[in-house]
């Protein structure tokens, strides 16, 4: 089915360029300074174009089909985002330029801060952190410094539910704090008893993902926030799942003290395959002075009292007085900020609300289409994603991994698997709002077909994928001894 991968296209003497006629006297370069042989491929233009086009088609991409990786919000990235990011006035900027010469860029950063404040209900926002995980680290450092300023240096613990994303305990440990894991109750919420028993004066705060990685809205969120505040702790919101809430609900209104946004999830912009992303952090009023420096502010100065309306507006950088310092060189991932800004401006408030409503509708539609065949352990109305089990009582040796690999044979991307850890053989499915009814139906049909195959021909699943450019990979070897570039056999 797939054509063999041919890398050796070089033919001696073939080339793809026509140098102009020599119109200056020929002058030999000193022999010892010039390499006599350079092992470059000798290929024509068409060879090169076909080679790279073929390679690009071996990849799966969100521009090719559904990409329902739970927790990752792999939504379609509108092409206008890319056009905006490539505007010459943005592309040509240098980070060392004086602020007077980059007013447009600062205006964009300022307005993005303002939009994010309004979207999530925070008093202040920094757009500096480079990713969600770095936003978490930033947030934890802010919480710690604010408490240290109150003399509460004995606080050394962050509470994290067992359904949390791996970056939560990782960023907490990096900040030097202790992690205590909280169990989930039978409905997938934070176990309130366990939370109460841990709520002491050693708690810096709770990291709460809402909706959580089961795709479920925390049903006791008000109590959770009150218990944490009751012991003097702060609530960190992991905002990676904002796609379920954007335009509908503001986490800041519920008393969340700090939250990161994943611009590369909720606000489209490309990610996967390693980034780049951006993880702005929003804070409540009482933490605004601790944000990383600098933030962008707008200064309006009256030029002349006689001309009352002649106010001059400019943008500049500002160091908050109790800042934790810098978390990222220069001004963050500016290209991602442009894309998110464009996305927000294109959709507007009502459009963002449509995003959340359709993301939730799509996830619930897919869940209801497969739930009789794939067991859904926390089976209630979900938010933007849900977690099913990839195992069947009457096909006991088929695993979630087998199902994921078999999906590739049907030309679609598998969901996230084996996460969250609290579900056996987890298949975590997040279709996003950008999938049509037809696309959702096709995915559901494929999953149901695979469940049939699991019973009739389990070997077909164990040996999948059959049609992909590469078969099942040895993921341990791939991690330990990665082969990162093609080497010609000699
Ligand atoms: C993606 C994600 C993160 C981490 O974000 P990165 O930008 O990948 O660092 C944290 N928490 C949750 C729930 C996520 O889905």
PDB file of C-alpha atoms and ligand atoms in Angstrom, residues 71-72 131-134 136 165 167-168 209 213 238 240-241 260 262 264-265, ligand 1:
ATOM      1  CA  UNK A  71      -6.512  17.251  27.075  1.00  0.00           C
ATOM      2  CA  UNK A  72      -4.625  18.651  24.073  1.00  0.00           C
ATOM      3  CA  UNK A 131       3.727  27.085  27.891  1.00  0.00           C
ATOM      4  CA  UNK A 132       1.096  25.793  30.276  1.00  0.00           C
ATOM      5  CA  UNK A 133       3.701  24.058  32.396  1.00  0.00           C
ATOM      6  CA  UNK A 134       5.713  27.266  32.699  1.00  0.00           C
ATOM      7  CA  UNK A 136       2.066  26.620  36.454  1.00  0.00           C
ATOM      8  CA  UNK A 165      -2.021  16.406  34.274  1.00  0.00           C
ATOM      9  CA  UNK A 167       2.861  18.879  34.549  1.00  0.00           C
ATOM     10  CA  UNK A 168       1.091  19.853  37.820  1.00  0.00           C
ATOM     11  CA  UNK A 209      -8.134  21.530  36.779  1.00  0.00           C
ATOM     12  CA  UNK A 213      -9.020  15.552  32.937  1.00  0.00           C
ATOM     13  CA  UNK A 238      -5.080  24.797  35.588  1.00  0.00           C
ATOM     14  CA  UNK A 240      -5.774  24.089  29.985  1.00  0.00           C
ATOM     15  CA  UNK A 241      -9.383  22.928  29.677  1.00  0.00           C
ATOM     16  CA  UNK A 260      -2.800  29.766  33.338  1.00  0.00           C
ATOM     17  CA  UNK A 262      -3.032  27.516  27.110  1.00  0.00           C
ATOM     18  CA  UNK A 264      -2.204  26.894  21.959  1.00  0.00           C
ATOM     19  CA  UNK A 265      -5.263  24.934  23.031  1.00  0.00           C
TER      20      UNK A 265
HETATM   21  C1  LIG B   1      -1.690  20.624  28.177  1.00  0.00           C
HETATM   22  C2  LIG B   1      -1.960  20.640  29.618  1.00  0.00           C
HETATM   23  C3  LIG B   1      -1.039  21.192  30.524  1.00  0.00           C
HETATM   24  C4  LIG B   1       0.354  21.657  30.148  1.00  0.00           C
HETATM   25  O1  LIG B   1       0.404  22.585  29.133  1.00  0.00           O
HETATM   26  P1  LIG B   1       1.683  22.706  28.173  1.00  0.00           P
HETATM   27  O2  LIG B   1       1.424  23.922  27.384  1.00  0.00           O
HETATM   28  O3  LIG B   1       1.721  21.448  27.383  1.00  0.00           O
HETATM   29  O4  LIG B   1       2.885  22.827  29.062  1.00  0.00           O
HETATM   30  C5  LIG B   1      -1.400  21.245  31.852  1.00  0.00           C
HETATM   31  N1  LIG B   1      -2.583  20.757  32.277  1.00  0.00           N
HETATM   32  C6  LIG B   1      -3.485  20.211  31.447  1.00  0.00           C
HETATM   33  C7  LIG B   1      -4.798  19.714  31.976  1.00  0.00           C
HETATM   34  C8  LIG B   1      -3.199  20.127  30.076  1.00  0.00           C
HETATM   35  O5  LIG B   1      -4.086  19.562  29.247  1.00  0.00           O
END
